[in-house]
Amino acid sequence: MAEGSSTLSSMNIVAQADKLTKRYGTATVVDNLSFLIPEGSVVGLIGPNGAGKTTTMKMLLGLVSPSAGSMELLGVSVGGSKWGTVLKRVGSMIEDPPIYDRMTARQNLRYQSLAVTGRVDDGQIEEILRLVDLADRADDRPRAYSLGMRQRLGIGISLMGNPELVILDEPANGLDPAGIIDIRNLLRRLPESGTTVLVSSHQLAEVQQACDQLVILAQGKLVTEGTVDEILGAGTSHHFRVSVDGTMVELAMSTCRDHGFGVEVVGPDSFLVSPPDEVDGRAINQMLFDAGLVLSEITKPRASLEDAFLDLVSSPSSLLPAAPASSPTESNPS
């Protein structure tokens, strides 16, 4: 069972992949991939370049046919007899935003509204312009926009028709720090309006702040899936940073080693100590105090998704075929 799947199985699922595989000739781009997307969440599909993220998203949208396996979106099999009705309930932005530069932002949204719903919903257009923070530039043509503004407009286009699921491929790619923060804040707001989000990214620091659930890929395979906290916990060792007067560092490290703890120097007056799981910071502080040492500080470093990710994908066993997150079945149209 994949990491975190017991938690996921208790939620309403809006999309799932079961043993999804895509081959191009002799190259396997996606390999036996299974995962779930729970309702009302922001799910990050992460992995290095070439991990199969974009191909997976294209298969979920029916843009690329899988070589094997199956997928469901909103309870309907991708490519099945009812697939056309589901597409209107799913928004997407894959690779470049679908923007017409000769139209204003408002006209782009009006065009998409007509295409998706058969009518122009001016009320929703104004709501989306506010949501993506383009209300004051709505009547400008996108050719004058910054890259971040174009990305936000692309996301706005994907939101027309109130989709239940939005699939976004690297929406913050190429943005400056301010633009990245704008996209992160926008992603966090979408579930409040009832939209579940699947977003791919290789910007791990942003994913850690924007996403509730993660699906980690490497070489087309599932490494693990689960909540951010579950994955950070699984990929991070138990250690503490100890700061002490520089003249006492060697004695403090020696005392820790005498107790069988791992020690690693990180600065002239600090080091990392790795005790057994049952030993907490208070116990380390007491142990060093008993040895005549007074600490300046002892902290447990906050887990980094980048560190957890590297731990997970650097392990050869992590690239073995993962157990399915569930046993999804094909929908039976009736």
mmCIF file of C-alpha atoms in Angstrom:
data_model
loop_
_atom_site.group_PDB
_atom_site.id
_atom_site.type_symbol
_atom_site.label_atom_id
_atom_site.label_comp_id
_atom_site.label_asym_id
_atom_site.label_seq_id
_atom_site.Cartn_x
_atom_site.Cartn_y
_atom_site.Cartn_z
ATOM 1 C CA MET A 1 0.000 0.000 0.000
ATOM 2 C CA ALA A 2 1.413 3.414 -0.943
ATOM 3 C CA GLU A 3 2.305 5.905 1.767
ATOM 4 C CA GLY A 4 -0.745 7.728 3.107
ATOM 5 C CA SER A 5 -3.256 5.600 1.193
ATOM 6 C CA SER A 6 -5.172 4.651 4.358
ATOM 7 C CA THR A 7 -5.869 8.349 4.924
ATOM 8 C CA LEU A 8 -6.851 8.881 1.292
ATOM 9 C CA SER A 9 -9.237 5.940 1.212
ATOM 10 C CA SER A 10 -11.498 7.638 3.764
ATOM 11 C CA MET A 11 -11.989 10.711 1.531
ATOM 12 C CA ASN A 12 -14.184 11.381 -1.482
ATOM 13 C CA ILE A 13 -12.026 10.770 -4.550
ATOM 14 C CA VAL A 14 -12.389 12.984 -7.630
ATOM 15 C CA ALA A 15 -9.721 11.295 -9.757
ATOM 16 C CA GLN A 16 -7.633 8.154 -9.711
ATOM 17 C CA ALA A 17 -5.116 6.284 -11.813
ATOM 18 C CA ASP A 18 -4.691 2.520 -11.683
ATOM 19 C CA LYS A 19 -1.487 0.910 -13.001
ATOM 20 C CA LEU A 20 -1.152 3.684 -15.570
ATOM 21 C CA THR A 21 1.617 3.089 -18.110
ATOM 22 C CA LYS A 22 2.781 4.996 -21.174
ATOM 23 C CA ARG A 23 5.439 3.792 -23.591
ATOM 24 C CA TYR A 24 6.923 5.534 -26.597
ATOM 25 C CA GLY A 25 8.679 2.809 -28.546
ATOM 26 C CA THR A 26 11.072 1.151 -26.128
ATOM 27 C CA ALA A 27 10.991 4.076 -23.666
ATOM 28 C CA THR A 28 8.621 3.786 -20.702
ATOM 29 C CA VAL A 29 7.680 7.326 -19.619
ATOM 30 C CA VAL A 30 5.040 6.372 -17.025
ATOM 31 C CA ASP A 31 5.367 2.984 -15.381
ATOM 32 C CA ASN A 32 2.561 1.182 -13.495
ATOM 33 C CA LEU A 33 1.437 4.387 -11.758
ATOM 34 C CA SER A 34 -1.469 4.392 -9.279
ATOM 35 C CA PHE A 35 -2.631 7.338 -7.151
ATOM 36 C CA LEU A 36 -5.721 9.122 -5.812
ATOM 37 C CA ILE A 37 -6.837 12.766 -5.791
ATOM 38 C CA PRO A 38 -9.101 13.552 -2.804
ATOM 39 C CA GLU A 39 -11.885 16.097 -3.083
ATOM 40 C CA GLY A 40 -11.299 19.649 -1.821
ATOM 41 C CA SER A 41 -7.511 19.429 -1.767
ATOM 42 C CA VAL A 42 -4.495 20.814 -3.600
ATOM 43 C CA VAL A 43 -2.480 17.797 -4.766
ATOM 44 C CA GLY A 44 1.096 18.252 -5.934
ATOM 45 C CA LEU A 45 2.439 15.947 -8.633
ATOM 46 C CA ILE A 46 6.169 16.362 -8.150
ATOM 47 C CA GLY A 47 9.358 14.902 -9.474
ATOM 48 C CA PRO A 48 12.475 15.826 -11.449
ATOM 49 C CA ASN A 49 12.320 16.785 -15.111
ATOM 50 C CA GLY A 50 11.510 13.688 -17.141
ATOM 51 C CA ALA A 51 9.660 11.985 -14.278
ATOM 52 C CA GLY A 52 6.455 11.695 -16.344
ATOM 53 C CA LYS A 53 4.406 14.503 -14.760
ATOM 54 C CA THR A 54 3.155 16.187 -17.949
ATOM 55 C CA THR A 55 2.490 12.869 -19.673
ATOM 56 C CA THR A 56 0.448 11.725 -16.671
ATOM 57 C CA MET A 57 -1.636 14.905 -16.753
ATOM 58 C CA LYS A 58 -2.213 14.567 -20.491
ATOM 59 C CA MET A 59 -3.419 10.993 -20.005
ATOM 60 C CA LEU A 60 -5.817 12.100 -17.252
ATOM 61 C CA LEU A 61 -7.279 14.648 -19.677
ATOM 62 C CA GLY A 62 -7.557 12.174 -22.549
ATOM 63 C CA LEU A 63 -4.945 14.058 -24.603
ATOM 64 C CA VAL A 64 -2.609 11.052 -24.654
ATOM 65 C CA SER A 65 -3.733 7.416 -24.722
ATOM 66 C CA PRO A 66 -2.154 5.131 -22.115
ATOM 67 C CA SER A 67 -0.322 1.988 -23.154
ATOM 68 C CA ALA A 68 -1.863 0.171 -20.170
ATOM 69 C CA GLY A 69 -3.892 0.870 -17.050
ATOM 70 C CA SER A 70 -7.012 2.943 -16.469
ATOM 71 C CA MET A 71 -8.106 6.327 -15.107
ATOM 72 C CA GLU A 72 -11.247 7.867 -13.687
ATOM 73 C CA LEU A 73 -12.195 11.512 -13.310
ATOM 74 C CA LEU A 74 -15.317 12.403 -11.326
ATOM 75 C CA GLY A 75 -16.385 8.754 -11.327
ATOM 76 C CA VAL A 76 -16.213 8.294 -15.112
ATOM 77 C CA SER A 77 -13.616 6.322 -17.066
ATOM 78 C CA VAL A 78 -11.345 8.541 -19.143
ATOM 79 C CA GLY A 79 -12.237 7.940 -22.784
ATOM 80 C CA GLY A 80 -15.434 6.056 -21.886
ATOM 81 C CA SER A 81 -18.924 6.664 -23.256
ATOM 82 C CA LYS A 82 -19.674 9.433 -20.730
ATOM 83 C CA TRP A 83 -16.274 11.098 -20.986
ATOM 84 C CA GLY A 84 -17.579 14.055 -22.988
ATOM 85 C CA THR A 85 -19.892 15.121 -20.168
ATOM 86 C CA VAL A 86 -17.036 15.065 -17.643
ATOM 87 C CA LEU A 87 -14.714 17.279 -19.669
ATOM 88 C CA LYS A 88 -16.988 20.268 -19.048
ATOM 89 C CA ARG A 89 -16.488 19.741 -15.314
ATOM 90 C CA VAL A 90 -12.678 19.752 -15.559
ATOM 91 C CA GLY A 91 -10.440 22.767 -16.223
ATOM 92 C CA SER A 92 -6.820 22.534 -17.289
ATOM 93 C CA MET A 93 -3.687 24.415 -18.253
ATOM 94 C CA ILE A 94 -1.059 22.164 -19.784
ATOM 95 C CA GLU A 95 2.226 23.766 -20.839
ATOM 96 C CA ASP A 96 1.479 27.243 -22.322
ATOM 97 C CA PRO A 97 -1.669 29.116 -21.182
ATOM 98 C CA PRO A 98 -4.444 29.037 -23.846
ATOM 99 C CA ILE A 99 -4.483 32.805 -24.402
ATOM 100 C CA TYR A 100 -5.498 34.803 -27.472
ATOM 101 C CA ASP A 101 -3.206 37.854 -27.508
ATOM 102 C CA ARG A 102 -5.469 39.905 -29.777
ATOM 103 C CA MET A 103 -8.263 39.703 -27.211
ATOM 104 C CA THR A 104 -8.328 41.480 -23.856
ATOM 105 C CA ALA A 105 -8.306 39.389 -20.687
ATOM 106 C CA ARG A 106 -12.034 39.928 -20.316
ATOM 107 C CA GLN A 107 -12.641 38.850 -23.921
ATOM 108 C CA ASN A 108 -10.525 35.724 -23.404
ATOM 109 C CA LEU A 109 -12.725 34.796 -20.444
ATOM 110 C CA ARG A 110 -15.935 35.591 -22.363
ATOM 111 C CA TYR A 111 -14.787 33.332 -25.205
ATOM 112 C CA GLN A 112 -13.988 30.494 -22.793
ATOM 113 C CA SER A 113 -17.314 30.965 -20.992
ATOM 114 C CA LEU A 114 -19.166 30.599 -24.293
ATOM 115 C CA ALA A 115 -17.116 27.544 -25.274
ATOM 116 C CA VAL A 116 -17.620 25.740 -21.949
ATOM 117 C CA THR A 117 -21.181 26.681 -20.982
ATOM 118 C CA GLY A 118 -22.761 27.843 -24.228
ATOM 119 C CA ARG A 119 -23.371 31.312 -22.808
ATOM 120 C CA VAL A 120 -21.438 34.275 -21.447
ATOM 121 C CA ASP A 121 -21.556 34.504 -17.661
ATOM 122 C CA ASP A 122 -20.426 38.075 -16.966
ATOM 123 C CA GLY A 123 -20.868 37.614 -13.226
ATOM 124 C CA GLN A 124 -18.470 34.695 -13.106
ATOM 125 C CA ILE A 125 -16.025 36.513 -15.370
ATOM 126 C CA GLU A 126 -15.831 39.419 -12.924
ATOM 127 C CA GLU A 127 -15.448 36.986 -10.023
ATOM 128 C CA ILE A 128 -12.559 35.190 -11.743
ATOM 129 C CA LEU A 129 -10.859 38.460 -12.660
ATOM 130 C CA ARG A 130 -10.875 39.366 -8.970
ATOM 131 C CA LEU A 131 -9.748 35.881 -7.938
ATOM 132 C CA VAL A 132 -6.701 35.963 -10.232
ATOM 133 C CA ASP A 133 -6.032 39.627 -9.380
ATOM 134 C CA LEU A 134 -6.520 40.997 -12.889
ATOM 135 C CA ALA A 135 -9.630 43.124 -12.379
ATOM 136 C CA ASP A 136 -7.690 46.354 -12.904
ATOM 137 C CA ARG A 137 -6.090 45.044 -16.130
ATOM 138 C CA ALA A 138 -9.112 43.199 -17.506
ATOM 139 C CA ASP A 139 -9.405 45.375 -20.615
ATOM 140 C CA ASP A 140 -5.724 45.188 -21.550
ATOM 141 C CA ARG A 141 -4.432 42.724 -24.112
ATOM 142 C CA PRO A 142 -2.281 39.960 -22.603
ATOM 143 C CA ARG A 143 0.641 40.804 -24.890
ATOM 144 C CA ALA A 144 1.341 43.654 -22.447
ATOM 145 C CA TYR A 145 1.210 41.358 -19.405
ATOM 146 C CA SER A 146 4.101 40.052 -17.369
ATOM 147 C CA LEU A 147 4.691 36.309 -17.378
ATOM 148 C CA GLY A 148 3.039 36.020 -13.963
ATOM 149 C CA MET A 149 -0.054 37.872 -15.146
ATOM 150 C CA ARG A 150 -0.303 35.602 -18.198
ATOM 151 C CA GLN A 151 -0.065 32.545 -15.954
ATOM 152 C CA ARG A 152 -2.825 33.910 -13.714
ATOM 153 C CA LEU A 153 -5.011 34.603 -16.755
ATOM 154 C CA GLY A 154 -4.388 31.050 -17.966
ATOM 155 C CA ILE A 155 -5.546 29.726 -14.609
ATOM 156 C CA GLY A 156 -8.570 32.032 -14.797
ATOM 157 C CA ILE A 157 -9.471 30.596 -18.209
ATOM 158 C CA SER A 158 -9.261 27.077 -16.741
ATOM 159 C CA LEU A 159 -11.729 28.094 -14.008
ATOM 160 C CA MET A 160 -14.560 29.164 -16.313
ATOM 161 C CA GLY A 161 -17.670 27.049 -15.830
ATOM 162 C CA ASN A 162 -16.921 26.316 -12.158
ATOM 163 C CA PRO A 163 -14.942 23.095 -12.743
ATOM 164 C CA GLU A 164 -14.861 20.537 -9.954
ATOM 165 C CA LEU A 165 -11.249 19.648 -10.796
ATOM 166 C CA VAL A 166 -8.481 21.816 -12.264
ATOM 167 C CA ILE A 167 -5.273 20.281 -13.630
ATOM 168 C CA LEU A 168 -2.344 22.714 -13.897
ATOM 169 C CA ASP A 169 1.054 21.859 -15.351
ATOM 170 C CA GLU A 170 3.887 23.926 -13.824
ATOM 171 C CA PRO A 171 1.813 27.127 -13.375
ATOM 172 C CA ALA A 172 4.681 28.930 -11.614
ATOM 173 C CA ASN A 173 7.347 27.952 -14.126
ATOM 174 C CA GLY A 174 9.612 30.857 -15.067
ATOM 175 C CA LEU A 175 8.061 33.317 -12.609
ATOM 176 C CA ASP A 176 9.906 35.712 -10.331
ATOM 177 C CA PRO A 177 9.484 35.300 -6.532
ATOM 178 C CA ALA A 178 6.515 37.681 -6.390
ATOM 179 C CA GLY A 179 4.769 35.816 -9.213
ATOM 180 C CA ILE A 180 5.398 32.472 -7.541
ATOM 181 C CA ILE A 181 3.817 33.718 -4.315
ATOM 182 C CA ASP A 182 0.802 34.997 -6.278
ATOM 183 C CA ILE A 183 0.267 31.558 -7.838
ATOM 184 C CA ARG A 184 0.713 29.840 -4.467
ATOM 185 C CA ASN A 185 -1.902 32.064 -2.823
ATOM 186 C CA LEU A 186 -4.287 31.505 -5.725
ATOM 187 C CA LEU A 187 -3.948 27.719 -5.484
ATOM 188 C CA ARG A 188 -4.695 27.824 -1.763
ATOM 189 C CA ARG A 189 -7.923 29.765 -2.412
ATOM 190 C CA LEU A 190 -9.381 27.437 -5.050
ATOM 191 C CA PRO A 191 -10.641 24.654 -2.721
ATOM 192 C CA GLU A 192 -12.602 27.303 -0.797
ATOM 193 C CA SER A 193 -14.789 27.683 -3.888
ATOM 194 C CA GLY A 194 -15.222 23.917 -4.302
ATOM 195 C CA THR A 195 -12.443 23.256 -6.831
ATOM 196 C CA THR A 196 -9.981 20.411 -6.330
ATOM 197 C CA VAL A 197 -6.517 21.068 -7.792
ATOM 198 C CA LEU A 198 -3.873 18.782 -9.279
ATOM 199 C CA VAL A 199 -0.710 20.808 -9.908
ATOM 200 C CA SER A 200 2.668 19.648 -11.173
ATOM 201 C CA SER A 201 5.852 21.364 -10.086
ATOM 202 C CA HIS A 202 9.541 20.905 -9.474
ATOM 203 C CA GLN A 203 9.680 23.919 -7.110
ATOM 204 C CA LEU A 204 9.598 21.924 -3.895
ATOM 205 C CA ALA A 205 9.643 24.835 -1.441
ATOM 206 C CA GLU A 206 6.467 26.220 -3.026
ATOM 207 C CA VAL A 207 4.803 22.805 -3.176
ATOM 208 C CA GLN A 208 5.424 22.372 0.554
ATOM 209 C CA GLN A 209 3.457 25.563 1.249
ATOM 210 C CA ALA A 210 0.726 25.251 -1.391
ATOM 211 C CA CYS A 211 -0.284 21.566 -1.325
ATOM 212 C CA ASP A 212 -2.197 19.308 1.051
ATOM 213 C CA GLN A 213 -1.305 16.001 -0.623
ATOM 214 C CA LEU A 214 1.691 14.929 -2.685
ATOM 215 C CA VAL A 215 2.266 12.316 -5.370
ATOM 216 C CA ILE A 216 6.020 11.872 -5.907
ATOM 217 C CA LEU A 217 7.343 10.412 -9.156
ATOM 218 C CA ALA A 218 10.810 9.402 -10.304
ATOM 219 C CA GLN A 219 11.632 7.712 -13.613
ATOM 220 C CA GLY A 220 7.918 7.375 -14.312
ATOM 221 C CA LYS A 221 7.272 5.371 -11.146
ATOM 222 C CA LEU A 222 5.359 6.237 -7.993
ATOM 223 C CA VAL A 223 7.799 6.810 -5.134
ATOM 224 C CA THR A 224 5.144 7.621 -2.535
ATOM 225 C CA GLU A 225 1.908 9.557 -1.953
ATOM 226 C CA GLY A 226 0.359 11.075 1.149
ATOM 227 C CA THR A 227 -0.033 14.326 3.041
ATOM 228 C CA VAL A 228 2.876 16.759 3.204
ATOM 229 C CA ASP A 229 3.334 15.975 6.913
ATOM 230 C CA GLU A 230 3.362 12.216 6.286
ATOM 231 C CA ILE A 231 5.995 12.511 3.590
ATOM 232 C CA LEU A 232 8.140 14.909 5.598
ATOM 233 C CA GLY A 233 7.991 12.528 8.534
ATOM 234 C CA ALA A 234 8.902 9.526 6.394
ATOM 235 C CA GLY A 235 11.820 11.231 4.705
ATOM 236 C CA THR A 236 13.401 13.131 7.577
ATOM 237 C CA SER A 237 15.752 11.728 10.197
ATOM 238 C CA HIS A 238 15.399 12.336 13.939
ATOM 239 C CA HIS A 239 17.972 14.974 14.844
ATOM 240 C CA PHE A 240 18.484 18.199 16.803
ATOM 241 C CA ARG A 241 20.680 21.253 16.334
ATOM 242 C CA VAL A 242 22.674 22.063 19.480
ATOM 243 C CA SER A 243 24.303 25.469 20.017
ATOM 244 C CA VAL A 244 26.854 25.976 22.793
ATOM 245 C CA ASP A 245 29.780 28.265 23.584
ATOM 246 C CA GLY A 246 32.480 27.621 20.989
ATOM 247 C CA THR A 247 35.012 26.552 23.614
ATOM 248 C CA MET A 248 32.615 23.803 24.759
ATOM 249 C CA VAL A 249 31.646 22.355 21.354
ATOM 250 C CA GLU A 250 34.192 19.525 21.377
ATOM 251 C CA LEU A 251 33.203 18.465 24.928
ATOM 252 C CA ALA A 252 29.507 18.581 24.044
ATOM 253 C CA MET A 253 30.021 16.482 20.900
ATOM 254 C CA SER A 254 32.217 14.024 22.787
ATOM 255 C CA THR A 255 29.524 13.618 25.463
ATOM 256 C CA CYS A 256 26.919 12.878 22.781
ATOM 257 C CA ARG A 257 29.206 10.332 21.115
ATOM 258 C CA ASP A 258 29.809 8.643 24.474
ATOM 259 C CA HIS A 259 26.060 8.044 24.652
ATOM 260 C CA GLY A 260 26.078 6.488 21.185
ATOM 261 C CA PHE A 261 24.502 9.473 19.398
ATOM 262 C CA GLY A 262 25.494 10.497 15.877
ATOM 263 C CA VAL A 263 27.166 13.912 15.639
ATOM 264 C CA GLU A 264 27.779 16.254 12.700
ATOM 265 C CA VAL A 265 29.477 19.667 12.885
ATOM 266 C CA VAL A 266 27.467 22.491 11.258
ATOM 267 C CA GLY A 267 29.281 25.587 12.591
ATOM 268 C CA PRO A 268 31.886 26.888 15.049
ATOM 269 C CA ASP A 269 29.409 26.828 17.916
ATOM 270 C CA SER A 270 26.799 24.288 16.809
ATOM 271 C CA PHE A 271 26.359 20.692 15.699
ATOM 272 C CA LEU A 272 23.649 18.209 14.786
ATOM 273 C CA VAL A 273 23.012 15.276 17.100
ATOM 274 C CA SER A 274 21.049 12.216 16.010
ATOM 275 C CA PRO A 275 19.767 10.251 19.026
ATOM 276 C CA PRO A 276 17.450 7.227 19.055
ATOM 277 C CA ASP A 277 13.796 8.050 18.302
ATOM 278 C CA GLU A 278 12.786 7.820 21.971
ATOM 279 C CA VAL A 279 15.274 10.545 23.014
ATOM 280 C CA ASP A 280 13.884 14.073 22.721
ATOM 281 C CA GLY A 281 15.472 17.521 22.979
ATOM 282 C CA ARG A 282 14.736 17.837 26.691
ATOM 283 C CA ALA A 283 16.635 14.612 27.412
ATOM 284 C CA ILE A 284 19.631 15.808 25.382
ATOM 285 C CA ASN A 285 19.616 19.123 27.219
ATOM 286 C CA GLN A 286 19.551 17.333 30.603
ATOM 287 C CA MET A 287 22.328 14.952 29.550
ATOM 288 C CA LEU A 288 24.635 17.822 28.565
ATOM 289 C CA PHE A 289 23.696 19.838 31.670
ATOM 290 C CA ASP A 290 24.671 16.856 33.836
ATOM 291 C CA ALA A 291 28.062 16.924 32.075
ATOM 292 C CA GLY A 292 28.531 20.534 33.144
ATOM 293 C CA LEU A 293 27.477 22.149 29.863
ATOM 294 C CA VAL A 294 24.926 24.945 29.455
ATOM 295 C CA LEU A 295 23.405 25.129 25.983
ATOM 296 C CA SER A 296 22.690 28.351 24.130
ATOM 297 C CA GLU A 297 19.939 26.638 22.161
ATOM 298 C CA ILE A 298 18.617 23.253 21.125
ATOM 299 C CA THR A 299 16.129 23.028 18.255
ATOM 300 C CA LYS A 300 14.640 20.409 15.996
ATOM 301 C CA PRO A 301 15.191 21.696 12.443
ATOM 302 C CA ARG A 302 12.001 22.075 10.455
ATOM 303 C CA ALA A 303 11.687 19.339 7.897
ATOM 304 C CA SER A 304 12.327 20.328 4.290
ATOM 305 C CA LEU A 305 10.409 18.761 1.426
ATOM 306 C CA GLU A 306 13.572 19.006 -0.646
ATOM 307 C CA ASP A 307 15.483 16.902 1.887
ATOM 308 C CA ALA A 308 12.647 14.376 2.158
ATOM 309 C CA PHE A 309 12.332 14.190 -1.622
ATOM 310 C CA LEU A 310 16.052 13.582 -2.105
ATOM 311 C CA ASP A 311 16.024 10.912 0.608
ATOM 312 C CA LEU A 312 13.107 9.168 -1.088
ATOM 313 C CA VAL A 313 14.273 9.247 -4.698
ATOM 314 C CA SER A 314 17.922 8.446 -3.890
ATOM 315 C CA SER A 315 16.965 5.093 -2.373
ATOM 316 C CA PRO A 316 17.083 2.318 -5.003
ATOM 317 C CA SER A 317 14.167 0.540 -3.301
ATOM 318 C CA SER A 318 12.007 3.637 -3.755
ATOM 319 C CA LEU A 319 12.022 3.067 -7.512
ATOM 320 C CA LEU A 320 10.598 -0.432 -7.337
ATOM 321 C CA PRO A 321 6.998 -0.734 -8.574
ATOM 322 C CA ALA A 322 4.784 0.753 -5.857
ATOM 323 C CA ALA A 323 1.682 -0.966 -4.568
ATOM 324 C CA PRO A 324 -1.522 0.573 -5.926
ATOM 325 C CA ALA A 325 -3.041 3.313 -3.779
ATOM 326 C CA SER A 326 -6.366 1.637 -4.224
ATOM 327 C CA SER A 327 -8.157 -0.870 -6.404
ATOM 328 C CA PRO A 328 -10.227 1.432 -8.594
ATOM 329 C CA THR A 329 -12.660 -0.177 -10.977
ATOM 330 C CA GLU A 330 -13.880 0.984 -14.334
ATOM 331 C CA SER A 331 -17.119 2.943 -14.152
ATOM 332 C CA ASN A 332 -20.155 1.131 -15.467
ATOM 333 C CA PRO A 333 -22.085 3.688 -17.484
ATOM 334 C CA SER A 334 -25.767 3.182 -17.024
#
